[in-house]
Coordinates of C-alpha atoms and ligand atoms in Angstrom, one line a residue:
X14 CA -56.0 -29.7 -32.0
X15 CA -59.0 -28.8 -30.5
X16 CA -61.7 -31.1 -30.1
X17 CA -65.4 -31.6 -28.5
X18 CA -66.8 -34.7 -27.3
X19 CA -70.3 -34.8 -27.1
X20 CA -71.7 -37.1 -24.0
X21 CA -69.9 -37.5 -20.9
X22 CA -70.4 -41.5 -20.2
X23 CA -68.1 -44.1 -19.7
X24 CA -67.1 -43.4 -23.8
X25 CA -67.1 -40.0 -23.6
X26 CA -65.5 -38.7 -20.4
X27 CA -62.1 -41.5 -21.1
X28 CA -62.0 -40.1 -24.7
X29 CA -62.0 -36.5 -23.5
X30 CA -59.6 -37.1 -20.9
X31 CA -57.0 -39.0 -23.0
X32 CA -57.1 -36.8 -26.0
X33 CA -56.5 -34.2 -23.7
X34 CA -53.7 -35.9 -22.7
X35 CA -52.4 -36.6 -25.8
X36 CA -51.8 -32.7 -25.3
X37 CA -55.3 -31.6 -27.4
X38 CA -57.5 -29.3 -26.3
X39 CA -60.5 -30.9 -25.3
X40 CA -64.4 -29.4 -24.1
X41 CA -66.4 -32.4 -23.0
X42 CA -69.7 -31.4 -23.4
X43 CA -73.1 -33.4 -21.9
X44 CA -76.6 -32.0 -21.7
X45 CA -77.1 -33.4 -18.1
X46 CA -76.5 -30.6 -16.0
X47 CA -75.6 -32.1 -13.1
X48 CA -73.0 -34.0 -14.7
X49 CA -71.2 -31.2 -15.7
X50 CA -71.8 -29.3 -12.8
X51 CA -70.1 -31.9 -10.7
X52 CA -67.3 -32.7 -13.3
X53 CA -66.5 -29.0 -12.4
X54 CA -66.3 -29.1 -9.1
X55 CA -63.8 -32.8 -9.5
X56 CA -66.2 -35.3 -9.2
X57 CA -66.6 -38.2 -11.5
X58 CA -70.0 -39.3 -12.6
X59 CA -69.1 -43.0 -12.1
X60 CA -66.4 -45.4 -10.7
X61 CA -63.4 -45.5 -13.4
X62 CA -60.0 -46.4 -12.1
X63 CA -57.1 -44.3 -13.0
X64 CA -60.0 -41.7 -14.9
X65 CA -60.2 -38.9 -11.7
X66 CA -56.4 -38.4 -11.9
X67 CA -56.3 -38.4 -15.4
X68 CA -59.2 -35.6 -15.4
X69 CA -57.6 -33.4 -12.3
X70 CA -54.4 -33.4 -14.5
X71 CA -55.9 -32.6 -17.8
X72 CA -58.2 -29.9 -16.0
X73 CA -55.0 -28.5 -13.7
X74 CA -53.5 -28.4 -17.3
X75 CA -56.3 -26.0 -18.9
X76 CA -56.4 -29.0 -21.8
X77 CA -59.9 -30.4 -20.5
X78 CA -63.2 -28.6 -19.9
X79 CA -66.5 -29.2 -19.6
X80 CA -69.9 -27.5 -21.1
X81 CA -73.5 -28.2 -21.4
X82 CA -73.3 -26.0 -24.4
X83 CA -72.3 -27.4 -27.4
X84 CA -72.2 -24.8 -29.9
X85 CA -69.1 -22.4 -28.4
X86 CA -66.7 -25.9 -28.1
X87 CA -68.3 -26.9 -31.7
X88 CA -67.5 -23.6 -33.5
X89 CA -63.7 -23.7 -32.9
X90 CA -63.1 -27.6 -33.1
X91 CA -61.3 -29.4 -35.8
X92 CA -62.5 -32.8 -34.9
X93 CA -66.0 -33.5 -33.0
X94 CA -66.7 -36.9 -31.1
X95 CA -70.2 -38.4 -30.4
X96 CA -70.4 -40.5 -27.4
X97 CA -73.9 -40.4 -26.5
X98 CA -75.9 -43.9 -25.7
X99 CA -77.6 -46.1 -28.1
X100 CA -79.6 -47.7 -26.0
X101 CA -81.8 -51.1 -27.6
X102 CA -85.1 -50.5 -28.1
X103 CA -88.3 -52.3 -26.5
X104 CA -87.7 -55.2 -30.1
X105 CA -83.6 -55.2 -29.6
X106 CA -83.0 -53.0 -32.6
X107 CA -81.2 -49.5 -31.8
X108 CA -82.4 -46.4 -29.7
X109 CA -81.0 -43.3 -32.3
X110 CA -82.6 -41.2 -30.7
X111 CA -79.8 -39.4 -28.5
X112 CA -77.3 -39.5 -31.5
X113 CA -79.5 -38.1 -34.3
X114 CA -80.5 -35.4 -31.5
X115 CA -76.7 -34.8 -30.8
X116 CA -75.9 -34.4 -34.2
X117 CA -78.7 -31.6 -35.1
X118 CA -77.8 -30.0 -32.2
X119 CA -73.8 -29.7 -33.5
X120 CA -74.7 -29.5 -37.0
X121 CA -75.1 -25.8 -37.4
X122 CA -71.7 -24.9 -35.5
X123 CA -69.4 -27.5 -37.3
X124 CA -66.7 -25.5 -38.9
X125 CA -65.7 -26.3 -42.6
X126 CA -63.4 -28.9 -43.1
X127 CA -64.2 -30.1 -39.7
X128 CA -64.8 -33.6 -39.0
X129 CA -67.8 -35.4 -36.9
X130 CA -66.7 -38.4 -35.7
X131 CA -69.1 -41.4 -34.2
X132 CA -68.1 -43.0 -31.5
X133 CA -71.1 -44.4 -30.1
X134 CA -71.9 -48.0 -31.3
X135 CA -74.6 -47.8 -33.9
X136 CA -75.5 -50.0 -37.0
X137 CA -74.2 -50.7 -40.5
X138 CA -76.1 -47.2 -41.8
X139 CA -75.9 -45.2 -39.7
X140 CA -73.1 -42.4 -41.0
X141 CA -74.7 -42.3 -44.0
X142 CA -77.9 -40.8 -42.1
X143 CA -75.4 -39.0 -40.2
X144 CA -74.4 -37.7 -43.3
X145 CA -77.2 -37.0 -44.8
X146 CA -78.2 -34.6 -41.9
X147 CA -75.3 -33.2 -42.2
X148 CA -75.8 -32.2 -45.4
X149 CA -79.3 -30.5 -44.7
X150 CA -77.9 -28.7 -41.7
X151 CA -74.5 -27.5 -41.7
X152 CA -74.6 -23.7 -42.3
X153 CA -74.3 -22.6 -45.8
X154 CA -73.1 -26.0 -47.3
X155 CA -69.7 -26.4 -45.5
X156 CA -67.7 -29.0 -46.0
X157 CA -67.9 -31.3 -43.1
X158 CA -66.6 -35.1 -43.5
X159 CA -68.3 -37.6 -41.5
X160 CA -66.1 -41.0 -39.9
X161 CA -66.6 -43.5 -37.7
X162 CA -64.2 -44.4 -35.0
X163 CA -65.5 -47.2 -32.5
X164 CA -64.6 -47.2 -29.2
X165 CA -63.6 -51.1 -27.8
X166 CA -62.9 -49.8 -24.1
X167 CA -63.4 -52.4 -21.3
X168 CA -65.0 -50.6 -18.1
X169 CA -62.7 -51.3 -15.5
X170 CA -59.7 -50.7 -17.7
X171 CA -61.0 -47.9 -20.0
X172 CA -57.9 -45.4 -19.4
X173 CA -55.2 -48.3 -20.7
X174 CA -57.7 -49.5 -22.8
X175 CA -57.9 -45.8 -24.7
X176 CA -53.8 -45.4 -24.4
X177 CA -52.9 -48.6 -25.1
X178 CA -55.4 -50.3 -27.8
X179 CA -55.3 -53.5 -29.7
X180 CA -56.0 -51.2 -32.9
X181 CA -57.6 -48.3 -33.8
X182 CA -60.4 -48.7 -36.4
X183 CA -61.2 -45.4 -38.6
X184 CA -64.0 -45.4 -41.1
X185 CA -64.9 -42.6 -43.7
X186 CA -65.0 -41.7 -47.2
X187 CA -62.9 -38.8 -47.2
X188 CA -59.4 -38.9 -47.0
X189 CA -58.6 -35.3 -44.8
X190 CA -60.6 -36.3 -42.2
X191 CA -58.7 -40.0 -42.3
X192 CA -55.2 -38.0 -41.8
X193 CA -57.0 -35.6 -39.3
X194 CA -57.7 -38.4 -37.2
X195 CA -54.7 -40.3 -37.5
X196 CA -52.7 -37.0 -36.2
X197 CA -55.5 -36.8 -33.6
X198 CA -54.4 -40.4 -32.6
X199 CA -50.3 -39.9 -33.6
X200 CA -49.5 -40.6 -29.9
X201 CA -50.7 -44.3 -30.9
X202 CA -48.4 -44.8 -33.3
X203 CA -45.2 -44.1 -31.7
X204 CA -46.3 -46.9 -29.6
X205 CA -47.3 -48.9 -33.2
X206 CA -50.9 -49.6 -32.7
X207 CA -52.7 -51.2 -35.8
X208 CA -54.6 -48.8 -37.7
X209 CA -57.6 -49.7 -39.3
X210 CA -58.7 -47.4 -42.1
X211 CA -62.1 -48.4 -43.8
X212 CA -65.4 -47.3 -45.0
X213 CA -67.7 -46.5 -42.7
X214 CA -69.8 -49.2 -42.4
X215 CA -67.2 -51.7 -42.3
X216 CA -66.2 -49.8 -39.5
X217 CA -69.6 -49.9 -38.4
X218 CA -69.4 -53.9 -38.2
X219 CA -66.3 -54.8 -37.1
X220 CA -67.7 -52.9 -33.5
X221 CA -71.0 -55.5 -33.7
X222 CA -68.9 -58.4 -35.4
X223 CA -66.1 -57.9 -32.5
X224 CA -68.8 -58.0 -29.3
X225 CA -70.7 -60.0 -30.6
X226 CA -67.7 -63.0 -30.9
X227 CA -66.6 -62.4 -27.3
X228 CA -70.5 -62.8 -26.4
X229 CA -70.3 -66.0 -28.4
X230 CA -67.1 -67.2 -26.5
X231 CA -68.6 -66.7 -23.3
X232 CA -72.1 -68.2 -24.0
X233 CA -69.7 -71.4 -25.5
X234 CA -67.8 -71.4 -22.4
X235 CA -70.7 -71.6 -20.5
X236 CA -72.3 -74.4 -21.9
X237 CA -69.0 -76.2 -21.8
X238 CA -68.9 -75.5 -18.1
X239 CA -72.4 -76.7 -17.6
X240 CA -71.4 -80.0 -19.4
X241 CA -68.5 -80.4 -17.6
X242 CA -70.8 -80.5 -14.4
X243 CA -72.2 -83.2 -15.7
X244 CA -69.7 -85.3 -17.1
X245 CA -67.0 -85.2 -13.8
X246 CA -64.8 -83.0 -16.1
X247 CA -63.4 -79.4 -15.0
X248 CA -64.1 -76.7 -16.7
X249 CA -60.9 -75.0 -16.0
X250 CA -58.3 -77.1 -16.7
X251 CA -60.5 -77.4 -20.0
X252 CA -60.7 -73.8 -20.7
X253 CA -56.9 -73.5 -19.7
X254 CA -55.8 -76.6 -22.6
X255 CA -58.1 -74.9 -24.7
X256 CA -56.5 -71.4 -24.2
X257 CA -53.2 -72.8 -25.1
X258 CA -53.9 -73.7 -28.5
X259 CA -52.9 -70.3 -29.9
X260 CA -56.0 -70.5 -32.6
X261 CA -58.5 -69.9 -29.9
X262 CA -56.7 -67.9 -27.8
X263 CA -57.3 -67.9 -23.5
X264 CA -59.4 -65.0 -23.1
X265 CA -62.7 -64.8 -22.5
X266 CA -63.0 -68.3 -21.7
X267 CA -64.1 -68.2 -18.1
X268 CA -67.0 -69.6 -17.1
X269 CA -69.4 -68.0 -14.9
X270 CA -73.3 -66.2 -14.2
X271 CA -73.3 -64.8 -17.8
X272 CA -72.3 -61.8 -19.5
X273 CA -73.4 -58.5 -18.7
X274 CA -72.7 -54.5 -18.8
X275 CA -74.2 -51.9 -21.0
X276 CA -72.5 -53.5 -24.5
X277 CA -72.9 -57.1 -25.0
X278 CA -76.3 -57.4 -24.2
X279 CA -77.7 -54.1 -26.4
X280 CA -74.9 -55.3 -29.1
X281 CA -75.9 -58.9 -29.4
X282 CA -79.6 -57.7 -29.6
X283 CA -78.6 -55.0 -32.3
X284 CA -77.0 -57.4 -34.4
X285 CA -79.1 -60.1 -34.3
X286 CA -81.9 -57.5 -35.2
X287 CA -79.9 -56.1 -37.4
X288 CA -79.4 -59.3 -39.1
X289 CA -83.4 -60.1 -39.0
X290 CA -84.1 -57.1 -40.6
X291 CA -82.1 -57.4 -43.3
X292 CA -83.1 -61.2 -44.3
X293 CA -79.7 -62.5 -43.0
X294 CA -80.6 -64.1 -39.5
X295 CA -77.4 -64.0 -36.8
X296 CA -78.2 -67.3 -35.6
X297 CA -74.5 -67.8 -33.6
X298 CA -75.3 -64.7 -32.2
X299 CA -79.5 -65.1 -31.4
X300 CA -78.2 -68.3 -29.5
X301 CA -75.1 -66.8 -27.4
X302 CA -78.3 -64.6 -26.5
X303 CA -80.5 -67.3 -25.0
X304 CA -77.9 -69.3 -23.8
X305 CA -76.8 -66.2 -21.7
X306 CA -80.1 -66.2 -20.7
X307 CA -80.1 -69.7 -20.0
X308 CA -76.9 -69.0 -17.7
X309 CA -78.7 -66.9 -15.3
X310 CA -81.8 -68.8 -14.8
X311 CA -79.2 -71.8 -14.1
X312 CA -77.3 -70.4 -11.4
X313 CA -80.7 -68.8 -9.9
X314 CA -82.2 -72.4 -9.9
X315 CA -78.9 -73.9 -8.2
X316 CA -79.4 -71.2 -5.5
X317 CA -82.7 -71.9 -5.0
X318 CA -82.3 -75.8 -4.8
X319 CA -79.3 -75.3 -2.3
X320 CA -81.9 -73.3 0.0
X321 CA -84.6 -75.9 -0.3
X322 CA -87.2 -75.2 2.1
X323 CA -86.5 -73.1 4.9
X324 CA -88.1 -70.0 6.7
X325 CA -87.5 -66.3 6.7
X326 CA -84.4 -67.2 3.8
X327 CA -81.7 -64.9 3.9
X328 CA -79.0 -65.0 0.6
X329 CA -75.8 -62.4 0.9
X330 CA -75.4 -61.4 -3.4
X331 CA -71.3 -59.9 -3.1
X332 CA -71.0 -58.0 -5.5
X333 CA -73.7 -55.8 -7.6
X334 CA -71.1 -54.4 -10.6
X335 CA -71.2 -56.1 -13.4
X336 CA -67.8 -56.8 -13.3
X337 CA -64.7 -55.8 -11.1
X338 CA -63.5 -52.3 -10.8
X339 CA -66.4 -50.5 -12.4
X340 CA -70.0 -48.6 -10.8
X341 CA -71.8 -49.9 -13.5
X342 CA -74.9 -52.1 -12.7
X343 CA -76.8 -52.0 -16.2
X344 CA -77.8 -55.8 -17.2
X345 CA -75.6 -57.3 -14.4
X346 CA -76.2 -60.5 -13.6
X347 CA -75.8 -59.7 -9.7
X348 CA -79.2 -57.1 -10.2
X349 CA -81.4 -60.1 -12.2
X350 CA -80.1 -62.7 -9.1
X351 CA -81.0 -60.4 -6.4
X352 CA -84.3 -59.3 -7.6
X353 CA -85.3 -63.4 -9.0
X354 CA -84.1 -63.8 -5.3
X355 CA -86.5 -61.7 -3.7
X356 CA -89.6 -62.6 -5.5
X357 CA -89.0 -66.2 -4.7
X358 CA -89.7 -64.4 -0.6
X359 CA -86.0 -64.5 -0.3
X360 CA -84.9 -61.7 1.9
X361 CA -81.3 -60.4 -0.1
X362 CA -78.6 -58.4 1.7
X363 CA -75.9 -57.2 -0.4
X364 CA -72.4 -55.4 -0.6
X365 CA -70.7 -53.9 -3.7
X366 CA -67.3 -51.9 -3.0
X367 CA -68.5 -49.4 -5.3
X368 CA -71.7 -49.9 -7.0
X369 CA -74.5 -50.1 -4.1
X370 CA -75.8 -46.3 -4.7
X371 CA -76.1 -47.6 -8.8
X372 CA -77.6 -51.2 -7.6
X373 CA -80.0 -49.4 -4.7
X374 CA -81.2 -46.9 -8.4
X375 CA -81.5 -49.9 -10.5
X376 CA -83.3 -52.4 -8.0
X377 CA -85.5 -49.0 -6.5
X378 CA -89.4 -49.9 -6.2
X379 CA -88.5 -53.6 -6.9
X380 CA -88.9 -54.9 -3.2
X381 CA -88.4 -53.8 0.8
X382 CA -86.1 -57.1 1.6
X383 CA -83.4 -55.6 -0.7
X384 CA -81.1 -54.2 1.9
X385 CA -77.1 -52.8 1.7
X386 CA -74.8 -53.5 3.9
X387 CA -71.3 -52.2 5.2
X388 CA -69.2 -54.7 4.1
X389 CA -69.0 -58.4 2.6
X390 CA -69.0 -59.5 6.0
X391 CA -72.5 -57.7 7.2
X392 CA -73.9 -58.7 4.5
X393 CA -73.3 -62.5 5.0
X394 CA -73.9 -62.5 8.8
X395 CA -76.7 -64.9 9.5
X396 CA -77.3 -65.6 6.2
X397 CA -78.3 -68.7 4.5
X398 CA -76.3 -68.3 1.7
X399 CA -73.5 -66.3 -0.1
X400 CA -73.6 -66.1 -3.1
X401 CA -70.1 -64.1 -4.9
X402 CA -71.6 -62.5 -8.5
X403 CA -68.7 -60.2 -8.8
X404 CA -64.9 -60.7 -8.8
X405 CA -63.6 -58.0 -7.1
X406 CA -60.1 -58.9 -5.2
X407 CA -61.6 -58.5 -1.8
X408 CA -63.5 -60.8 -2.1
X409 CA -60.8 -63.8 -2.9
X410 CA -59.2 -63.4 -0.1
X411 CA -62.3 -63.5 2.4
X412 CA -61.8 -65.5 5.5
X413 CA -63.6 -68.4 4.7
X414 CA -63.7 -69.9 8.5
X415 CA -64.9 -66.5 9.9
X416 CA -67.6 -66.7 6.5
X417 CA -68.8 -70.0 7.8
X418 CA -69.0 -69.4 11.4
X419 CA -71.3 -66.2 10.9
X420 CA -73.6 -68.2 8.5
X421 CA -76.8 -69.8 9.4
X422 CA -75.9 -72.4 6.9
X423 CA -72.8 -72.8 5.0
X424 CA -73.9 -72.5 1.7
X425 CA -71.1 -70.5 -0.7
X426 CA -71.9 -70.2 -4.6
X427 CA -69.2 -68.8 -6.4
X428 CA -70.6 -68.2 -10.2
X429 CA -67.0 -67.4 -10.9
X430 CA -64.7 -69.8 -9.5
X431 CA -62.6 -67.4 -7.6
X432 CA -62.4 -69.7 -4.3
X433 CA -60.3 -72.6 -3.7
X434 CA -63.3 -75.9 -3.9
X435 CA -61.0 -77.3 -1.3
X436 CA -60.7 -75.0 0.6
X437 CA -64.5 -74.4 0.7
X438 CA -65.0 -77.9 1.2
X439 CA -62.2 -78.4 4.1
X440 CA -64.0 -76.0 6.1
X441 CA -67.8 -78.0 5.5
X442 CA -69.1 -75.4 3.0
X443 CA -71.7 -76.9 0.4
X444 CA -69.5 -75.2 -2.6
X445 CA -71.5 -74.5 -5.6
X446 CA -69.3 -73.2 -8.5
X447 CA -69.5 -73.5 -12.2
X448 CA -68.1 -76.3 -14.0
X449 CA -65.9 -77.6 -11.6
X450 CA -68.0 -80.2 -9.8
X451 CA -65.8 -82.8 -10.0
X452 CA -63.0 -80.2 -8.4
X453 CA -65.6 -79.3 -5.8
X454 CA -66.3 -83.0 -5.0
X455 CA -62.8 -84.5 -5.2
X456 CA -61.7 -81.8 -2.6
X457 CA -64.8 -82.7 -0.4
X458 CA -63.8 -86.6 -0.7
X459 CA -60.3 -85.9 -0.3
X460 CA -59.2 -86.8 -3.0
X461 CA -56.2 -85.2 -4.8
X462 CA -57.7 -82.4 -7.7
X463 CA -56.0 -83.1 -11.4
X464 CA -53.4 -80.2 -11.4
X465 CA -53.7 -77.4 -13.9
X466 CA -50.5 -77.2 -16.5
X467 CA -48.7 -75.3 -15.4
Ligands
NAD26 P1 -73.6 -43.4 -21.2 O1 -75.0 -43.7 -21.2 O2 -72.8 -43.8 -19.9 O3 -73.3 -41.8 -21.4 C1 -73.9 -41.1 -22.5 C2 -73.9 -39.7 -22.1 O4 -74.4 -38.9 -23.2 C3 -74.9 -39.3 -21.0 O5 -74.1 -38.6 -20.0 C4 -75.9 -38.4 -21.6 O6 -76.4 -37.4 -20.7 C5 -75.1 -37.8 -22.8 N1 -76.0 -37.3 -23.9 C6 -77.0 -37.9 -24.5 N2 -77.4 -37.1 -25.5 C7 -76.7 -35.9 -25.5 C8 -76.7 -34.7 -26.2 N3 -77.5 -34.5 -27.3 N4 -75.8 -33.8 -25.9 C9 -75.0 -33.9 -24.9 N5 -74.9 -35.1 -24.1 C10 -75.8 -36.0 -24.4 O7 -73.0 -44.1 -22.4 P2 -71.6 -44.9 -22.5 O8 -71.6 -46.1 -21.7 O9 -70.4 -44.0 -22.4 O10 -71.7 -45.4 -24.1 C11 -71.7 -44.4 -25.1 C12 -71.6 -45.2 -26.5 O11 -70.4 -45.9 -26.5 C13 -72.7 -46.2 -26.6 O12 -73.1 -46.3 -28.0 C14 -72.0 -47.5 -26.2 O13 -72.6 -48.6 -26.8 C15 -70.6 -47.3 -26.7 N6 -69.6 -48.0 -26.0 C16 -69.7 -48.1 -24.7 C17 -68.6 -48.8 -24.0 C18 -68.7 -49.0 -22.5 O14 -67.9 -49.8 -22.0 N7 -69.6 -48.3 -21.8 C19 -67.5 -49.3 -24.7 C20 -67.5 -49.2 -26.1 C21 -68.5 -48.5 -26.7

């Protein structure tokens, strides 16, 4: 089948590449020229594990190409994705901007019986606009059906995410472009993934209704964590109990600095928007917003306390990526921390794997003390306090007695709980974690930790 996909992000660029390995032939098709000039010459425009093989195959293949012109891939396709961003708007409410653009740009080279697929996340509504457009501009009247296919993807794990999905949600009104898709995706069903088929705006929802309850896990999570502090309980073997109760499920019940990444913030926003504007208020959602808020203001404050007074501060942030294995830096809780950090007069020294050149763009103009180092261990020489925002592997394993003999002070927060509290505390750290106090504490006194169940 062939097949374009308009924007070459995160959504776009995994889509393109695993259709075309589904053995479709795919033209991937982004209006930054740059982008396309380098996905030319083999390079990738971020950091996707697994996604540069995947391409360099595809491309060796002759099923993948890329364009900045639209309307030659268009004019031949059966099936044509959008993938473009959705950004939230200055009030939280959705940036259609790019998608309404990308779709008068496509809509005079659909083919009939073609069918224009959304990717992107946008609200309940939106494919009926989309289809309304359609209708004004599609040459002579042709008969092009409209769907919505959301993408659930986790950066990081985007190319298993795309082979391998929980389910696969497909909304439209029409039923050919229903069976065109599910041949599109007929590599997914010899491995039985769930198919979905709806209207389109349920399918529209169940993208908002599904971030925004992993949002809500996480912001609950967190306030549990915080409680625990408090209350000498710990937050892991909590979460673990919890996680066992096959109602509730174990994931996405870590505690840590609070959620971040380009969807749950701009999705949560969306949909509590979404719901304000339509006179049915999201309140789970609105508060999962400002308790992730909350989050990060908490763990900036126990930073700051843990300094106290001293002179010339110095704080190592590892990690700048939102999370592990991905380049992307938008709303990461590592950027907010470092720049809070450095208009308290806190000088900041910091080491991604992957993301500094994304972190060094996001944080640009915001202040001179921001400064990259080589590795986890430059960054934390001298310093004050390390502070670990992302949980990449390297990063576990750090020698903690080296870490604490090329600090000023030993002062390790770990947001996450990746490190061992006694282990930290053995070695005379002041360990600062989330939730696990009472861990942190018992280790210190040497006192034996209540085990986990195992
Ligand atoms: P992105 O910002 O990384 O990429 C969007 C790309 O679209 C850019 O390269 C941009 O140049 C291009 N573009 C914009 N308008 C265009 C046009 N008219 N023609 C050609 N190219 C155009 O976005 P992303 O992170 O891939 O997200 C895309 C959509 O998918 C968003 O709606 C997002 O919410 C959703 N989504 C993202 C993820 C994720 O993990 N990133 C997961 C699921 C869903």
């Amino acid at each position: 089948m062939n097949v374009t996909v308009i924007g070459t992000g995160y959504v776009g660029l995994v889509t393109g590449a695993c259709l075309a390995d589904f053995g479709h032939d795919v033209v991937c098709v982004d209006r930054a020229v740059e982008r396309i000039a380098a996905l030319e010459t083999g390079t990738l425009p971020f950091y996707e594990p697994g996604l540069l093989e995947l391409v360099s195959k595809n491309v060796a293949a002759r099923r993948l190409s890329f364009s900045t012109d639209a309307a030659p891939a268009v004019s031949r396709s059966s099936v044509v994705f959008l993938a473009v961003g959705t950004p939230a708007a200055a009030d939280g409410s959705v940036d259609l901007r790019q998608l309404m653009n990308a779709v008068a740009d496509v809509a005079p080279h659909l083919p009939a019986e073609s069918v224009l697929v959304t990717k992107s996340t946008v609200p309940v509504g939106t494919g009926a606009r989309v289809e309304q457009l359609i209708a004004r501009l599609a040459l002579g009247g042709r008969a092009v059906d409209v769907a919505s296919n959301p993408e659930f993807l986790r950066e990081g794990s985007a190319v298993g995410d795309f082979m391998r999905p929980d389910r696969v949600v497909i909304g439209t009104r029409c039923a050919r472009a229903a069976a065109l898709l599910r041949e599109l995706y007929r590599p997914l069903y010899l491995i039985e993934t769930p198919i979905v088929e709806t209207t389109i705006e349920t399918a529209e929802m169940i993208k908002y209704a599904s971030n925004a309850f992993l949002a809500v896990k996480i912001g609950f999570v967190n306030e549990i964590a915080n409680l625990c502090d408090e209350v000498e309980a710990d937050v892991h073997v909590v979460a673990k109990a919890m996680g066992l109760d096959k109602r509730i499920g174990a994931k996405f019940l870590h505690p840590g600095p609070g959620y971040g990444g380009s969807c749950f913030p701009k999705d949560t926003r969306a949909l509590a928007a979404i719901g304000n504007a339509t006179g049915v208020p999201q309140r789970i959602v609105e508060t999962a917003i400002a308790v992730n808020a909350q989050q990060q203001e908490r763990l900036l404050e126990k930073i700051l306390s843990a300094l106290g007074v001293v002179c010339a501060p110095r704080v190592a942030v590892l990690g700048l990526a939102f999370k592990p294995n991905t380049s992307d830096v938008r709303e990461s809780p590592a950027i907010f921390i470092c720049r809070r950090l450095m208009r308290a007069g806190v000088a900041v020294r910091a080491f991604d794997p992957v993301a500094d050149d994304e972190a060094a763009a996001a944080l640009a103009g915001d202040d001179a003390r921001f400064v990259h180092a080589a590795s986890a261990y430059q960054a934390l020489d001298g310093a004050d306090a390390v502070v670990i925002m992302t949980e990449w592997n390297e990063f576990r394993s750090l020698d903690l007695a080296r870490v604490r003999d090329m600090m000023r002070r030993p002062i390790l927060v770990d947001p996450r709980n990746i490190l061992n509290p006694a282990a930290a505390a053995a070695l005379g750290f002041t360990y600062i974690c989330t939730g696990r106090r009472t861990a942190a504490r018992a280790a210190a006194e040497r006192q034996p930790i209540p085990a986990l169940v195992s």
